[in-house]
Coordinates of C-alpha atoms in Angstrom, one line a residue:
Chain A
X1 CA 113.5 115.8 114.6
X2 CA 114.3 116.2 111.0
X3 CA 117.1 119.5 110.8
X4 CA 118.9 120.6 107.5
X5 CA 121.6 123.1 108.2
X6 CA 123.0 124.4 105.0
X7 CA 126.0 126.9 104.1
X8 CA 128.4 128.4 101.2
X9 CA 129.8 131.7 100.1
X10 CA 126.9 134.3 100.1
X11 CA 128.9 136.9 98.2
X12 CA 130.1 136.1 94.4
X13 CA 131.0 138.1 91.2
X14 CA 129.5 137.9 88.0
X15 CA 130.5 134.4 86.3
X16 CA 131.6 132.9 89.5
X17 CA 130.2 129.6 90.9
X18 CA 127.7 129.3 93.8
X19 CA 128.2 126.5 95.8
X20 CA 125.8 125.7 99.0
X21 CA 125.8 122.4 101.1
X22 CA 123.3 121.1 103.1
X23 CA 123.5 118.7 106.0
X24 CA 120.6 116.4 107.2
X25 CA 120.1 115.6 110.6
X26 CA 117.4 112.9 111.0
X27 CA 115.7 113.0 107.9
X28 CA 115.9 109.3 106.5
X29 CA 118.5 110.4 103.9
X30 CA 118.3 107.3 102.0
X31 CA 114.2 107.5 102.0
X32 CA 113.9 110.9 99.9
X33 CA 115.0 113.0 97.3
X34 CA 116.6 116.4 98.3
X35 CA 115.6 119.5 96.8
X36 CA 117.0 123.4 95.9
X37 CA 114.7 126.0 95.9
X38 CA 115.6 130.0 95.4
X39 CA 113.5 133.2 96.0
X40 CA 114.0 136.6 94.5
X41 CA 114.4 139.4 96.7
X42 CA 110.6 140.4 97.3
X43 CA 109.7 137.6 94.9
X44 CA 108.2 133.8 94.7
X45 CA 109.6 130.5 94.8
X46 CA 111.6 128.8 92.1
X47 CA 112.4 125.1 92.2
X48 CA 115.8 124.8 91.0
X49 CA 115.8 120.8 91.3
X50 CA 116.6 117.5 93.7
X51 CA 118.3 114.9 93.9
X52 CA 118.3 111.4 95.6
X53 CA 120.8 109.4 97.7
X54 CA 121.5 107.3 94.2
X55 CA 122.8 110.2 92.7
X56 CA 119.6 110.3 90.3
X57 CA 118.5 113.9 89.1
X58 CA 115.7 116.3 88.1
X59 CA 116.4 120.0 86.8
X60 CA 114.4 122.5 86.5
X61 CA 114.4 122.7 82.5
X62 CA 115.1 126.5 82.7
X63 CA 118.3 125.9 84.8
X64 CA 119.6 122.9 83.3
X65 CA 122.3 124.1 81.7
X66 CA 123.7 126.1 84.4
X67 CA 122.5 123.3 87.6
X68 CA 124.6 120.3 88.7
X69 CA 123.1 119.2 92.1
X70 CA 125.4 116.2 93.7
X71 CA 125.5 113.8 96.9
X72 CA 128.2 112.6 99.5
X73 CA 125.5 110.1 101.1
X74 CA 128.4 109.2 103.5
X75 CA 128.2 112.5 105.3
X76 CA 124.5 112.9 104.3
X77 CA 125.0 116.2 102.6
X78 CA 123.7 117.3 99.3
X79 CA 124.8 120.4 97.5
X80 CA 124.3 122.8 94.7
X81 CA 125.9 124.0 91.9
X82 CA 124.8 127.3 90.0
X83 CA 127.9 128.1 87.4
X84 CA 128.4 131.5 85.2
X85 CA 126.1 133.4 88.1
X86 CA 124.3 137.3 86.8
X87 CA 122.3 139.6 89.3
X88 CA 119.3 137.4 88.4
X89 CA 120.7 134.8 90.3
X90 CA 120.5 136.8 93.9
X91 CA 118.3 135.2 95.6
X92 CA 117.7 133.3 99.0
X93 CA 118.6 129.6 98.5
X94 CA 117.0 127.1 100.2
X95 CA 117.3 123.3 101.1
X96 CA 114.4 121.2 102.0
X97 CA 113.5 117.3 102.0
X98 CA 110.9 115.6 99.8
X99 CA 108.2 113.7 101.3
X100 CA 106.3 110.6 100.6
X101 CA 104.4 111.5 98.1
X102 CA 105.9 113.6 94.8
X103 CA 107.1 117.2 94.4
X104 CA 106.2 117.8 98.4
X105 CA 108.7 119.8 100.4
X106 CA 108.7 119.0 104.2
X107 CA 111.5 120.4 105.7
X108 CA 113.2 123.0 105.0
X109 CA 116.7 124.7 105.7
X110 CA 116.7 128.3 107.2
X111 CA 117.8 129.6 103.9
X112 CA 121.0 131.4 102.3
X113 CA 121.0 134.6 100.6
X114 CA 123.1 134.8 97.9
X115 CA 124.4 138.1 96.5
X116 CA 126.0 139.0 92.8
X117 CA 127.3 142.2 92.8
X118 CA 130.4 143.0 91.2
Chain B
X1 CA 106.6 126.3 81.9
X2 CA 105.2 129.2 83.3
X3 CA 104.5 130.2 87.0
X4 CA 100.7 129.1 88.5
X5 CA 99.0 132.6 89.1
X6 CA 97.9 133.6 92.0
X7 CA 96.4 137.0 93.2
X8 CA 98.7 139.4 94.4
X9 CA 97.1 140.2 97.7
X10 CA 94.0 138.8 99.3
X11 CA 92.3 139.9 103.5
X12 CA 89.6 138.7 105.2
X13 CA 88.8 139.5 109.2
X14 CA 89.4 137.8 112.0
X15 CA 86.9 134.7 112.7
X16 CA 86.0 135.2 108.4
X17 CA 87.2 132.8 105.6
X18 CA 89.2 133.6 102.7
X19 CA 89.7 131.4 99.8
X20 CA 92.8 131.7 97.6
X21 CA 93.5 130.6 93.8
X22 CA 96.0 129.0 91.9
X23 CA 95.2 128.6 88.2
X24 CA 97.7 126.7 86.5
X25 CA 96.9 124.5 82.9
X26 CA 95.9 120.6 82.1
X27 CA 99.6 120.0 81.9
X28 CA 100.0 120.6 85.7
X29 CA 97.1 121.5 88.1
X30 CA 94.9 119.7 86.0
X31 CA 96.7 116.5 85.2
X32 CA 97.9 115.8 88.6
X33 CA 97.0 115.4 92.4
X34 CA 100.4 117.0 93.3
X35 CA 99.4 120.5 94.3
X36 CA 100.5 121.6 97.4
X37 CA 100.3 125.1 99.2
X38 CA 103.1 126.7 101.3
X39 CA 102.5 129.3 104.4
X40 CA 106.0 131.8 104.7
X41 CA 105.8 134.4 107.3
X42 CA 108.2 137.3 106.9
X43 CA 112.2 136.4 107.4
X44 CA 111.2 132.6 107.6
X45 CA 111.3 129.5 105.4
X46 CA 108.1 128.4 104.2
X47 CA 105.9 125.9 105.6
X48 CA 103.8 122.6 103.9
X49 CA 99.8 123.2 104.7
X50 CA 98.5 121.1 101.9
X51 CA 99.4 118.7 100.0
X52 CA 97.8 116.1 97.1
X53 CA 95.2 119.1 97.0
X54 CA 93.4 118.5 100.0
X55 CA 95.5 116.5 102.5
X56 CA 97.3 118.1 105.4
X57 CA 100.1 117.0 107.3
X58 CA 100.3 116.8 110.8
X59 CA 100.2 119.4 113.1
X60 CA 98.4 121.8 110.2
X61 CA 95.0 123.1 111.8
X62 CA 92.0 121.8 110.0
X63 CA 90.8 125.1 109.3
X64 CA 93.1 124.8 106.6
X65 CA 91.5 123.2 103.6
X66 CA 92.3 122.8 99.8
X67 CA 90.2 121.5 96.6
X68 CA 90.5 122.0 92.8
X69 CA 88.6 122.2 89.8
X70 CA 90.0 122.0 86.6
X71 CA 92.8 123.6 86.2
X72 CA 92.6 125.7 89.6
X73 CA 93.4 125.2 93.1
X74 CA 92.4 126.7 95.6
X75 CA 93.5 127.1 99.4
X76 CA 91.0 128.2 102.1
X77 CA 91.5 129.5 105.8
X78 CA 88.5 129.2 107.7
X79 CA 88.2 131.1 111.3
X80 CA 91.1 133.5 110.2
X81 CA 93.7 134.2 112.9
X82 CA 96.2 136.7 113.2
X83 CA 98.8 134.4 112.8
X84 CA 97.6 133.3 109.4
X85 CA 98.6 136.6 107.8
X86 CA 101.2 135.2 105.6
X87 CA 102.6 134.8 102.1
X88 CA 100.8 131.7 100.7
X89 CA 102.0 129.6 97.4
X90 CA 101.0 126.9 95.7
X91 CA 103.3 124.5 93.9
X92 CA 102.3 121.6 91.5
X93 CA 103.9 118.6 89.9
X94 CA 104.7 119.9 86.3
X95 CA 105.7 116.4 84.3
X96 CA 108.9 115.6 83.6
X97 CA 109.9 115.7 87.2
X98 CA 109.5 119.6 87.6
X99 CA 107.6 121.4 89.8
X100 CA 105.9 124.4 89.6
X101 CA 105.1 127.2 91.9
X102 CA 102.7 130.2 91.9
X103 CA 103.9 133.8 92.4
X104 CA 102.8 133.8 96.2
X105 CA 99.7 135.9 97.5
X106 CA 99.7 138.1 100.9
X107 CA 97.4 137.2 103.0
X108 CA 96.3 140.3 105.1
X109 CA 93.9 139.5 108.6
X110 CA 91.8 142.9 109.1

């Protein structure tokens, strides 16, 4: 049974850096690339980008500058990087695996809201 | 890029079909088989119903069905059950290895 169990500070301050983590359990971490999604409180789903166990890359183009999404395949964790943070970054971040086709999200984490607030 | 629209809101009653929309351009619904729809009930992570327009994974009831035409998709939910009232969002491949979602609709079972 595939499980992603993700984490990281849910509280930051203006400019500050969010950092999440997310653990795979079962999911064929070398098979996949590894995504970040957010959702606006009350809002829809952006795709902030994924990465796979190579270390390869895709950004959302509106994010780029801000996104740096790595891998520690020997822990098989993947984890995000959001830096100089505003309000319009709270959100509820999730994780969630690829599938075997492109740009499909199978499994999901239970999701992390993120505050900024200062 | 901009978001895939979707209505706002959309109900049907219970046993009925409802059919919902995704309208996106030739540079992502359009040009691609990567659409795929999401179910997310209140509090929850969302869930895969459809993916490659039409095709659903396993476990997804077949009264869930998808198509597209043009530059819209579309999601329908045949036999509507109470447990279908949900947000619903499509997603599509967006070139450039991006993907694009739609604002969500709220599915409402009368």
């Amino acid at each position: 049974q595939v499980q992603l169990q993700q984490w990281g500070a849910g509280l930051l301050k203006p400019s500050e850096t969010l950092s999440l983590t997310c653990a795979v359990y079962d999911g064929s971490f070398s098979n996949y690339f590894w995504n970040w999604i957010r959702q606006s409180p009350g809002k829809g789903l952006e795709w902030i980008g994924e990465i796979n166990h190579n270390g390869r890359t895709n950004y959302n183009p509106s994010l780029t500058s801000r996104v740096t999404i790595s891998v520690d395949t020997s822990k098989n964790q993947f984890s995000l990087n959001l830096n100089s943070v505003t309000a319009a970054d709270t959100a509820v971040y999730y994780c969630a695996r690829g599938g075997d086709t492109p740009m499909i999200l199978t499994y999901w984490g239970q999701g992390t809201l993120v505050t900024v607030s200062s | 890029q901009s978001a895939l629209t979707q209505p706002p809101s959309a109900s049907g009653s219970r046993g009925q079909s409802v059919t919902i929309s995704c309208t996106g351009t030739s540079s992502d619904i359009g040009g691609y088989d990567y659409v795929s729809w999401y179910q997310q009930h209140p509090g929850k992570a969302p869930k895969l119903m459809i993916y490659e327009i039409n095709k659903r994974p396993s476990g997804v009831p077949d009264r869930f069905s998808g198509s597209r035409s043009g530059n819209t998709a579309s999601l329908t939910v045949s036999g509507l059950q109470a447990e279908d009232e949900a947000d619903y969002y499509c997603s599509s491949y967006a070139g450039s290895n991006s993907l694009l979602f739609g604002g969500g609709t709220k599915l409402t079972v009368l």
